[in-house]
Coordinates of C-alpha atoms in Angstrom, one line a residue:
M663 CA 116.4 32.2 38.9
D664 CA 113.9 33.6 36.4
E665 CA 115.0 37.2 37.3
Q666 CA 118.6 36.3 36.6
R667 CA 117.6 34.7 33.3
E668 CA 115.6 37.8 32.3
R669 CA 118.5 40.1 33.2
R670 CA 120.8 38.0 31.0
F671 CA 118.4 38.4 28.1
L672 CA 118.1 42.1 28.7
L673 CA 121.9 42.5 28.5
L674 CA 121.9 40.4 25.3
A675 CA 119.3 42.6 23.8
L676 CA 121.3 45.7 24.6
G677 CA 124.3 44.0 23.0
V678 CA 122.2 43.5 19.8
I679 CA 121.4 47.2 19.8
A680 CA 125.1 48.0 20.2
L681 CA 125.9 45.8 17.3
Y682 CA 123.1 47.4 15.2
V683 CA 124.5 50.9 15.7
S684 CA 128.2 49.9 15.5
P685 CA 128.6 50.7 11.7
L686 CA 128.0 54.3 12.5
F687 CA 130.8 54.4 15.0
I688 CA 133.2 52.2 13.0
L689 CA 132.6 53.7 9.6
G690 CA 132.0 57.3 10.6
E691 CA 131.7 59.5 7.5
N692 CA 132.1 56.3 5.3
A693 CA 128.7 55.1 6.6
H694 CA 125.6 55.0 4.5
I695 CA 122.6 56.8 6.1
R696 CA 119.3 58.2 5.0
V697 CA 119.4 61.1 2.6
H698 CA 115.7 62.1 2.5
D699 CA 114.8 64.5 5.3
N700 CA 118.2 63.8 6.9
L701 CA 121.4 64.5 4.9
D702 CA 119.5 66.8 2.6
S703 CA 118.2 68.9 5.4
N704 CA 118.4 68.5 9.2
I705 CA 122.1 67.4 9.5
A706 CA 123.2 70.4 7.4
W707 CA 120.9 72.7 9.4
Y708 CA 122.5 71.6 12.7
K709 CA 126.0 72.4 11.4
V710 CA 124.9 75.8 9.9
L711 CA 123.2 76.6 13.2
A712 CA 126.2 75.7 15.3
E713 CA 128.5 77.8 13.1
S714 CA 126.1 80.8 12.9
G715 CA 126.6 81.9 16.5
Q716 CA 122.8 82.0 16.8
I717 CA 122.0 78.8 18.7
T718 CA 120.8 80.9 21.6
G719 CA 120.0 83.9 19.4
P720 CA 117.0 86.2 20.0
L721 CA 113.5 85.4 18.7
D722 CA 114.0 87.9 15.8
A723 CA 117.4 86.5 14.7
K724 CA 118.1 85.4 11.2
I725 CA 120.4 82.7 9.7
P726 CA 122.5 84.7 7.2
Q727 CA 123.8 81.6 5.4
I728 CA 120.4 80.3 4.2
A729 CA 117.8 81.9 1.9
N730 CA 119.7 85.1 1.5
G731 CA 119.5 85.7 5.3
E732 CA 115.7 85.5 5.3
L733 CA 115.4 82.3 7.2
S734 CA 114.3 82.9 10.8
R735 CA 116.4 81.4 13.6
N736 CA 113.1 79.9 14.9
A737 CA 112.9 77.6 11.9
L738 CA 115.9 75.5 13.0
G739 CA 114.7 74.1 16.3
S740 CA 115.1 75.1 19.9
E741 CA 118.4 75.3 21.8
L742 CA 116.6 73.4 24.6
T743 CA 116.5 70.3 22.4
G744 CA 119.4 67.8 23.0
I745 CA 120.1 67.0 19.4
V746 CA 121.1 70.6 18.6
W747 CA 123.8 70.4 21.3
L748 CA 125.0 67.0 20.2
H749 CA 125.7 68.5 16.7
A750 CA 127.2 71.6 18.2
L751 CA 129.6 69.7 20.5
F752 CA 130.6 66.7 18.3
P753 CA 131.5 66.1 14.7
T754 CA 128.5 65.2 12.5
M755 CA 128.8 61.4 12.5
I756 CA 129.7 61.1 16.2
A757 CA 126.7 63.2 17.0
Y758 CA 124.5 61.1 14.7
A759 CA 125.8 57.8 16.1
L760 CA 125.2 59.0 19.7
S761 CA 121.7 60.2 18.9
Q762 CA 120.8 56.8 17.3
T763 CA 122.2 55.0 20.3
I764 CA 120.3 57.1 22.8
T765 CA 117.1 56.8 20.9
R766 CA 117.2 53.0 20.5
V767 CA 118.2 52.3 24.1
V768 CA 115.4 54.5 25.4
A769 CA 112.9 52.9 23.0
F770 CA 113.9 49.4 24.1
V771 CA 113.7 50.2 27.8
G772 CA 110.4 52.1 27.4
M773 CA 108.7 49.3 25.5
Y774 CA 110.0 46.6 27.9
L775 CA 108.8 48.5 30.9
L776 CA 105.4 49.2 29.4
L777 CA 104.9 45.5 28.5
K778 CA 106.2 44.2 31.8
T779 CA 104.2 46.6 34.0
H780 CA 101.0 47.1 32.2
I781 CA 100.5 44.7 29.3
L782 CA 102.1 41.3 29.9
P783 CA 103.3 41.2 33.5
E784 CA 103.4 37.4 34.0
R785 CA 106.8 35.7 34.1
R786 CA 106.0 33.4 31.2
W787 CA 105.9 36.3 28.8
M788 CA 109.5 37.3 29.3
A789 CA 110.6 36.3 25.8
V790 CA 107.7 38.2 24.2
R791 CA 108.4 41.3 26.3
I792 CA 112.1 41.4 25.5
G793 CA 111.8 40.3 21.9
V794 CA 109.0 42.8 21.0
A795 CA 110.9 45.6 22.8
L796 CA 114.1 44.8 20.9
A797 CA 112.3 44.7 17.5
F798 CA 110.6 48.0 18.3
S799 CA 113.9 49.7 19.1
L800 CA 115.5 48.6 15.8
T801 CA 112.9 50.1 13.5
L802 CA 114.1 52.5 10.9
F803 CA 112.6 55.7 12.4
W804 CA 113.2 59.3 11.1
P805 CA 116.5 60.2 12.7
S806 CA 115.9 63.9 13.5
G807 CA 112.6 62.9 15.2
M808 CA 114.7 61.6 18.1
L809 CA 112.3 60.1 20.7
S810 CA 109.2 61.7 19.1
T811 CA 107.7 58.3 18.4
L812 CA 110.1 55.8 20.0
G813 CA 109.8 57.6 23.3
M814 CA 106.1 57.1 23.5
P815 CA 106.2 53.7 25.2
L816 CA 108.3 55.1 28.1
A817 CA 105.9 58.1 28.4
L818 CA 102.9 55.8 28.4
W819 CA 104.5 53.6 31.1
A820 CA 104.9 56.7 33.3
F821 CA 101.4 58.0 32.6
L822 CA 99.7 54.7 33.3
N823 CA 101.7 54.4 36.6
I824 CA 100.5 57.9 37.6
R825 CA 96.9 57.0 36.5
K826 CA 97.0 54.0 38.9
G827 CA 98.1 56.3 41.8
E828 CA 101.8 55.5 41.8
R829 CA 103.9 58.5 43.2
S830 CA 107.4 57.4 42.2
W831 CA 109.8 60.2 41.2
K832 CA 110.8 58.0 38.2
N833 CA 107.5 58.7 36.4
Y834 CA 108.0 62.5 36.7
A835 CA 111.6 62.2 35.7
V836 CA 110.5 60.5 32.5
L837 CA 107.9 63.2 31.8
T838 CA 110.5 65.9 32.5
L839 CA 113.4 64.5 30.4
L840 CA 111.5 63.3 27.3
P841 CA 110.6 66.8 26.0
L842 CA 114.4 67.6 25.9
Y843 CA 115.0 64.9 23.3
S844 CA 111.8 64.8 21.2
S845 CA 109.5 67.0 19.2
F846 CA 106.1 68.3 20.2
V847 CA 104.7 68.8 16.7
L848 CA 106.3 65.6 15.3
G849 CA 104.9 63.2 17.8
F850 CA 104.1 64.2 21.3
F851 CA 101.3 66.7 20.5
F852 CA 99.3 63.7 19.3
F853 CA 100.4 61.5 22.1
L854 CA 99.3 64.0 24.7
A855 CA 96.0 64.5 23.0
A856 CA 95.5 60.7 23.3
M857 CA 96.4 60.9 27.0
G858 CA 93.9 63.7 27.4
A859 CA 91.2 61.5 25.7
L860 CA 92.1 58.7 28.0
W861 CA 91.7 60.9 31.1
L862 CA 88.3 62.2 29.7
L863 CA 87.1 58.7 29.1
D864 CA 87.9 57.8 32.7
V865 CA 85.9 60.7 33.9
L866 CA 82.9 59.8 31.6
R867 CA 83.1 56.2 32.8
G868 CA 82.7 57.4 36.4
K869 CA 86.3 56.7 37.6
G870 CA 86.7 60.1 39.1
W871 CA 88.6 63.2 38.1
N872 CA 92.1 61.8 38.9
I873 CA 93.6 65.2 39.3
R874 CA 97.2 63.8 39.5
F875 CA 96.8 62.1 36.1
F876 CA 95.4 65.3 34.5
A877 CA 98.1 67.5 36.1
S878 CA 100.8 65.2 34.8
I879 CA 99.4 65.6 31.2
A880 CA 99.3 69.4 31.7
Y881 CA 102.8 69.4 33.1
M882 CA 104.4 67.6 30.2
T883 CA 102.4 69.8 27.7
L884 CA 103.7 72.9 29.5
L885 CA 107.3 71.6 29.3
Y886 CA 107.0 71.0 25.6
L887 CA 105.6 74.6 25.1
L888 CA 108.6 75.9 27.0
V889 CA 111.1 73.8 25.1
E890 CA 109.5 74.8 21.8
Y891 CA 109.1 78.4 22.8
R892 CA 110.4 79.6 19.4
L893 CA 107.8 77.6 17.5
V894 CA 105.1 78.8 19.9
Y895 CA 106.2 82.4 19.4
S896 CA 106.3 82.1 15.6
F897 CA 102.9 80.4 15.5
L898 CA 101.1 82.9 17.8
W899 CA 102.8 86.2 17.4
E900 CA 104.6 86.5 14.1
D901 CA 102.3 88.1 11.5
E902 CA 104.5 87.8 8.4
P903 CA 103.0 85.1 6.1
T904 CA 105.3 82.1 5.6
S905 CA 105.7 79.3 3.0
R906 CA 103.4 77.2 5.1
D907 CA 100.5 79.6 4.3
E908 CA 100.5 78.1 0.8
Y909 CA 100.6 74.5 1.8
F910 CA 97.5 72.9 0.3
H911 CA 97.0 69.3 1.4
A912 CA 93.4 68.4 0.5
R913 CA 93.9 67.0 -3.0
L914 CA 92.9 63.3 -3.1
T915 CA 89.6 61.8 -4.3
F916 CA 87.6 59.5 -2.1
W917 CA 88.9 56.3 -3.7
N918 CA 92.5 57.6 -3.6
C919 CA 92.0 58.0 0.1
V920 CA 90.6 54.5 0.5
R921 CA 93.7 53.1 -1.3
L922 CA 96.0 55.2 0.8
T923 CA 94.3 53.9 4.0
W924 CA 95.2 50.3 3.1
K925 CA 98.6 51.3 1.9
N926 CA 99.4 53.0 5.2
F927 CA 97.8 50.2 7.2
I928 CA 99.8 47.5 5.4
L929 CA 103.1 49.2 4.6
G930 CA 103.4 52.1 7.1
H931 CA 104.9 55.5 6.5
H932 CA 108.5 56.4 5.7
H933 CA 108.9 58.7 8.7
V934 CA 107.8 56.0 11.1
M935 CA 108.8 52.8 9.4
T936 CA 107.5 49.9 11.6
E937 CA 108.4 47.1 9.2
H938 CA 105.3 45.2 10.2
T939 CA 104.1 44.0 6.9
F940 CA 105.8 40.6 6.6
F941 CA 105.5 39.0 10.0
I942 CA 103.5 41.3 12.4
L943 CA 100.5 41.7 10.1
P944 CA 100.0 37.9 9.7
V945 CA 100.2 37.4 13.5
W946 CA 97.5 40.0 14.0
F947 CA 95.1 38.2 11.6
I948 CA 95.9 34.8 13.0
A949 CA 95.2 36.2 16.5
L950 CA 92.1 37.8 15.3
F951 CA 90.8 34.5 13.9
I952 CA 91.6 32.7 17.2
V953 CA 89.8 35.4 19.2
F954 CA 86.6 35.0 17.2
A955 CA 86.9 31.2 16.8
K956 CA 87.3 30.7 20.6
K957 CA 84.9 33.5 21.4
R958 CA 87.5 35.3 23.5
W959 CA 86.5 38.8 22.6
K960 CA 85.9 39.8 26.2
E961 CA 89.2 38.5 27.4
E962 CA 91.1 40.2 24.5
Q963 CA 89.3 43.5 24.5
L964 CA 92.6 45.5 24.4
F965 CA 93.9 43.6 21.4
L966 CA 90.6 44.2 19.5
F967 CA 90.6 47.9 20.5
L968 CA 94.1 48.4 19.3
F969 CA 93.3 46.6 16.0
G970 CA 90.5 49.0 15.4
L971 CA 92.4 52.0 16.5
N972 CA 95.3 51.0 14.3
F973 CA 93.1 50.9 11.2
A974 CA 91.3 54.1 12.2
L975 CA 94.6 56.0 12.4
S976 CA 95.5 54.8 8.9
A977 CA 92.1 56.0 7.7
W978 CA 92.6 59.4 9.5
Y979 CA 96.0 59.8 7.9
A980 CA 94.7 59.0 4.4
F981 CA 91.5 61.1 4.6
W982 CA 93.3 64.1 5.9
F983 CA 94.3 64.6 2.2
Y984 CA 90.7 64.2 1.0
K985 CA 89.7 67.1 -1.2
G986 CA 86.3 67.2 0.5
W987 CA 88.1 69.1 3.4
L988 CA 88.7 72.0 1.1
P989 CA 85.8 74.2 2.3
L990 CA 86.9 73.8 5.9
T991 CA 90.6 74.4 5.1
E992 CA 89.7 77.6 3.3
R993 CA 87.7 78.8 6.3
F994 CA 90.0 77.6 9.0
H995 CA 93.5 78.2 7.7
F996 CA 95.3 76.4 10.6
L997 CA 94.0 73.2 9.2
D998 CA 96.5 73.7 6.3
T999 CA 99.4 75.1 8.3
F1000 CA 99.3 72.3 11.0
N1001 CA 99.5 68.7 9.9
F1002 CA 96.9 66.9 11.8
A1003 CA 97.5 63.7 9.7
R1004 CA 100.4 63.0 12.1
F1005 CA 98.1 61.3 14.6
H1006 CA 99.3 58.2 12.7
F1007 CA 102.6 58.8 14.4
L1008 CA 101.0 56.9 17.3
R1009 CA 101.0 53.7 15.2
P1010 CA 104.5 52.5 16.0
L1011 CA 103.5 52.3 19.7
I1012 CA 100.2 50.6 18.9
I1013 CA 101.6 48.2 16.3
Y1014 CA 104.2 46.7 18.6
V1015 CA 101.9 46.5 21.7
Q1016 CA 99.4 44.8 19.4
F1017 CA 102.1 42.5 18.2
A1018 CA 102.9 41.5 21.8
L1019 CA 99.2 40.8 22.5
A1020 CA 98.8 38.8 19.2
L1021 CA 101.9 36.7 20.1
K1022 CA 100.4 35.9 23.5
I1023 CA 97.1 34.9 21.9
V1024 CA 98.8 32.6 19.3
W1025 CA 101.2 31.2 22.1
Q1026 CA 98.2 30.2 24.3
Y1027 CA 96.3 28.5 21.5
S1028 CA 98.3 25.3 21.4
G1029 CA 101.8 23.7 21.6
K1030 CA 102.2 24.5 17.9
G1031 CA 100.9 28.0 18.5
K1032 CA 103.7 28.5 21.0
T1033 CA 106.3 27.3 18.5
W1034 CA 105.0 29.6 15.8
A1035 CA 104.8 32.6 18.1
K1036 CA 108.5 32.1 18.9
R1037 CA 109.4 31.7 15.2
L1038 CA 107.5 34.8 14.1
L1039 CA 109.0 36.9 16.9
A1040 CA 112.5 35.7 16.0
A1041 CA 111.7 36.4 12.3
Q1042 CA 110.6 40.0 13.1
M1043 CA 113.8 40.6 15.2
I1044 CA 116.0 39.3 12.4
L1045 CA 114.1 41.4 9.8
V1046 CA 114.5 44.7 11.6
F1047 CA 118.1 44.0 12.5
F1048 CA 119.0 43.7 8.8
I1049 CA 116.8 46.7 7.8
N1050 CA 119.8 48.7 8.9
E1051 CA 120.7 52.1 7.3
E1052 CA 124.1 50.7 6.2
I1053 CA 122.3 47.9 4.3
V1054 CA 119.1 49.8 3.1
F1055 CA 121.0 52.8 1.8
R1056 CA 124.1 51.0 0.6
Y1057 CA 123.6 52.2 -3.0
E1058 CA 123.3 55.9 -1.9
P1059 CA 126.4 58.1 -1.4
T1060 CA 128.2 57.8 1.9
V1061 CA 128.1 60.8 4.2
K1062 CA 131.6 61.7 3.0
Q1063 CA 130.7 61.3 -0.6
F1064 CA 127.4 63.3 -0.2
Y1065 CA 128.9 66.4 1.5
A1066 CA 132.1 66.2 -0.6
E1067 CA 134.0 68.6 1.7
E1068 CA 137.3 68.3 -0.1
Q1069 CA 135.7 69.1 -3.5
F1070 CA 133.7 72.1 -2.2
Q1071 CA 136.8 73.4 -0.5
Q1072 CA 138.5 73.4 -3.9
I1073 CA 135.5 75.4 -5.3
K1074 CA 135.8 77.9 -2.4
Q1075 CA 139.5 78.4 -3.0
Y1076 CA 138.9 78.8 -6.8
I1077 CA 136.3 81.5 -6.3
G1078 CA 138.7 83.2 -3.9
L1079 CA 136.2 85.6 -2.2
P1080 CA 134.8 85.6 1.3
V1081 CA 131.7 83.3 1.2
S1082 CA 129.6 86.0 2.7
D1083 CA 130.2 88.3 -0.4
Y1084 CA 128.2 86.2 -2.9
R1085 CA 125.3 83.8 -3.0
V1086 CA 125.1 80.4 -4.8
V1087 CA 122.3 78.1 -6.0
S1088 CA 122.5 74.4 -6.9
I1089 CA 121.0 72.4 -9.8
G1090 CA 120.8 68.6 -9.6
I1091 CA 122.1 68.4 -6.0
H1092 CA 120.6 69.4 -2.7
P1093 CA 121.5 73.0 -1.5
A1094 CA 122.2 71.5 1.9
I1095 CA 125.5 70.3 0.5
A1096 CA 126.7 73.9 -0.3
Q1097 CA 125.3 75.0 3.1
Y1098 CA 127.2 72.2 5.0
N1099 CA 130.3 73.4 3.3
G1100 CA 129.9 77.0 4.4
F1101 CA 128.4 78.6 1.3
Y1102 CA 125.7 81.2 1.5
T1103 CA 122.7 79.9 -0.5
L1104 CA 119.6 81.4 -2.1
D1105 CA 118.0 78.0 -2.3
T1106 CA 116.9 75.9 0.7
Y1107 CA 114.9 73.0 2.0
N1108 CA 112.7 74.4 4.8
N1109 CA 109.0 74.6 5.3
F1110 CA 109.0 77.7 7.4
Y1111 CA 110.4 80.8 5.6
P1112 CA 108.9 84.1 4.4
L1113 CA 106.2 83.8 1.7
S1114 CA 107.6 87.0 0.2
Y1115 CA 110.9 85.3 -0.3
K1116 CA 109.2 82.3 -2.1
Y1117 CA 107.7 84.8 -4.5
E1118 CA 111.0 86.5 -5.2
F1119 CA 112.8 83.2 -5.7
R1120 CA 110.0 81.9 -8.0
K1121 CA 110.8 84.6 -10.5
I1122 CA 114.2 82.9 -11.1
I1123 CA 112.4 79.6 -12.2
E1124 CA 109.1 80.9 -13.5
R1125 CA 109.7 79.9 -17.1
E1126 CA 110.8 76.4 -16.0
L1127 CA 107.7 76.0 -13.8
A1128 CA 105.5 77.1 -16.7
K1129 CA 106.8 74.0 -18.7
S1130 CA 105.8 71.4 -16.1
K1131 CA 102.6 71.1 -14.0
T1132 CA 104.4 68.6 -11.7
I1133 CA 107.1 70.9 -10.5
R1134 CA 104.7 74.0 -10.6
T1135 CA 102.2 72.3 -8.3
Y1136 CA 105.0 71.0 -6.1
F1137 CA 106.6 74.5 -5.7
D1138 CA 103.4 76.6 -5.7
E1139 CA 101.3 74.5 -3.4
W1140 CA 104.0 73.5 -1.0
G1141 CA 107.4 75.1 -1.6
G1142 CA 109.3 73.5 1.2
R1143 CA 112.0 72.7 -1.4
C1144 CA 112.9 76.2 -2.6
Y1145 CA 115.1 74.7 -5.3
I1146 CA 116.2 75.7 -8.8
F1147 CA 113.7 73.3 -10.4
T1148 CA 113.9 72.6 -14.1
A1149 CA 111.4 70.9 -16.4
E1150 CA 114.0 68.5 -17.8
L1151 CA 115.2 67.3 -14.3
G1152 CA 111.8 67.3 -12.6
K1153 CA 111.6 66.4 -9.0
R1154 CA 115.1 64.8 -9.0
Y1155 CA 117.8 66.4 -6.9
M1156 CA 120.7 63.8 -6.9
F1157 CA 122.6 63.4 -10.2
T1158 CA 125.8 61.7 -9.3
K1159 CA 129.0 61.7 -11.4
Q1160 CA 127.8 58.6 -13.2
S1161 CA 124.9 60.4 -14.6
K1162 CA 124.8 61.2 -18.4
K1163 CA 122.0 63.8 -18.0
R1164 CA 122.5 67.2 -19.7
L1165 CA 120.3 70.3 -19.5
K1166 CA 119.6 71.3 -23.1
N1167 CA 116.8 73.9 -22.8
L1168 CA 117.3 75.6 -19.5
Q1169 CA 115.4 78.9 -19.1
L1170 CA 116.4 80.8 -15.9
N1171 CA 115.8 84.5 -15.1
T1172 CA 119.4 85.2 -14.4
E1173 CA 118.7 88.9 -14.0
Q1174 CA 116.5 88.0 -11.0
L1175 CA 119.2 85.6 -9.8
K1176 CA 121.8 88.3 -9.9
K1177 CA 119.4 90.9 -8.3
M1178 CA 119.1 88.5 -5.3
G1179 CA 122.9 88.3 -5.0
G1180 CA 123.3 85.0 -6.9
R1181 CA 126.8 84.9 -8.6
Y1182 CA 127.4 81.1 -9.0
I1183 CA 125.5 78.0 -9.9
F1184 CA 126.7 74.6 -8.7
S1185 CA 125.3 72.2 -11.3
A1186 CA 125.6 68.4 -11.1
V1187 CA 124.9 68.3 -14.9
P1188 CA 126.3 70.3 -17.8
I1189 CA 124.2 73.1 -19.2
D1190 CA 124.4 73.0 -23.0
N1191 CA 122.7 76.4 -23.5
A1192 CA 124.6 78.2 -20.7
A1193 CA 125.3 81.2 -22.9
E1194 CA 121.6 81.7 -23.6
N1195 CA 121.1 82.0 -19.8
R1196 CA 124.0 84.5 -19.5
L1197 CA 126.1 81.8 -17.7
T1198 CA 129.8 81.1 -18.2
L1199 CA 131.3 77.7 -17.3
E1200 CA 134.2 78.5 -15.0
R1201 CA 135.5 75.1 -14.2
V1202 CA 134.6 71.4 -13.7
F1203 CA 135.4 70.0 -10.3
T1204 CA 135.8 66.3 -9.6
S1205 CA 137.0 64.3 -6.7
D1206 CA 137.5 60.6 -5.8
E1207 CA 135.9 61.3 -2.5
S1208 CA 132.8 62.9 -3.9
A1209 CA 129.6 61.5 -5.4
W1210 CA 129.3 64.5 -7.8
T1211 CA 130.8 66.2 -10.7
I1212 CA 130.3 69.9 -10.1
Y1213 CA 130.0 72.3 -13.1
L1214 CA 130.7 75.8 -11.7
Y1215 CA 128.8 78.4 -13.7
K1216 CA 129.2 82.2 -13.1
V1217 CA 126.3 84.5 -13.6
N1218 CA 127.3 87.2 -16.2

C-alpha cells in the first residue's frame, strides 16, 4: 500500500516538473529565459558551431564567424557533449526546452534515489524524500551547465552503492552517461575530487583500500577527460597565450572576503541558485538548536558535518578572491587560469541533503515539529516552482525579441554583400545577437581566445578605456567580454528601443577597426559625434518583433 502511494506521489512530482517546463514548449521563442551567460553567449555559440561545419572539426580548426576567425574550435565545447547535438538537431527553443526537461528529471530522480537509499531510507520519510527531490530539481540552475551540478546526487548515489560493495550495472551506467551531459570543469572536477577525498578518508580510517570504489572514481574521471579532449589538448599542449592568461582574480581585502562568505552562504551564487534563503536556512538553524538542546550531536553527525562543510565551501569561494593569494598566483600561473573557487558548486547537493536531514530533525521533535516541517517543505516547493524563468525574467526581452531575426535579416539585405566579406561590431547590445543572425563579428564573449587578438582589439577602444577605470580593469584583467566598451555606457550591454541614451563623446580608433576588417557598427544608441569617428549613419532599423533600435553605421 505504501509503495503504491509513493509511486503516485512520484508521478505527481514528475507532473509538476512537466508543468514547470511547459512554458518553454508552449511559448517557444516568445518565452522569457535567462540572458546572462545564456542568450548572450552559449545559445548563440551552439548555433554558430552547428552552422560552421566544425562540430567534429580538427583540434586546430577555427570558427571563422567569431573574433575575425581567431576563435579556436576547442573554445566551443566538445562534440561528445549532448547539448551540442541537441542544438544541432533541433531549433533553438526546442533544444533548450528538451535540455531543461532532461536536466530536471534526472535531478529529481537522482536526489530521490540518494535520499531513499543512503540518507532517509525509512518509509515514514517518503514525503521528505519526494518533496526535497522535487524542490531540488526546480532550482534555477545555469542552463548550459546541464547536469554539472544537478547530476551530482545521481552520481553520489552510484558511488555510495559501489563503495558499499554493490555490483549493479546501473551504477556504472550512471557513471558512463553523466559525462555525456555535464561539464568536467564546471562541476564534476570538484565532485570527483570530493569522492577522491572520501576514498582517502576511508583508507586512513582503516576501512581498506576498496579498489572497486577507487577504480570507479578513476573510470569516471577518465571518461570526462575523453569527452573534454579538446579542453585537455588546449590546456596541456597549446603554447599560444590566451585571454585567460590575463585573468587576475585575487583582488579582495580580508573583510571583503568575510562579507562575501556570508553573502554566498545566505544567498548563494547566480550560476547555482539554490533559493535556500527564505525557508531552508531557517530550518537548518531550528534543527541545529534542537540538536544541541537535545544533545543529539552523535545521532546527527551527518547533519552537523554538512552544516560545517556548507559554510566552509562559502568561505573557500570568497577567499579564493583574497588579494593575499597574489604571490602564489604570480608564481603558479594555473591558479589564475583555473577557477578553483568552483568547489562551491558542490553546495546545491549539500544544501538539499542538509535540508532533508533538518526536516527530519524538526519532524521528530514533536507533533508541532512535524506540522512545521511539512509546512516549510511545502513552502520551499512553492517558492522554487514560482521562481521560474518565465516569471523571473518577464521584464527581459523574449528570445524572439532578443535575437530579432527579422530585423537583422533586413540589415543583411540592406548591406547586400556576402556576410563573410565584412566584419561587424556592436555597441549597446551583445555581439551574440549578430553572431546568431549569421554576421561575422570582431567582438565576442568568450574566455578562451588568443591574447594577441585581445591586444589588437584593445587598440580600437583604448581611448575609451583610458576614460574609465571600471571598464579598463574589466577588460584588461579579464577580457572575457571582448566588446566595444565606451566610458559613457560602462558595463551595460542591453539598451532597448525604449532607451533615451545617446553617445555624445565616443572616441574609437576606426583606423584599427577598419584594419581588422570592421566595416559596420550595429549600435543600439545613436552616436552624436559619428563624423568625428569617421562613421556614417546608413540607416535606422526598427521592428515590432525586436527589442532594439539598430543604428547602422558604416566605417569610412
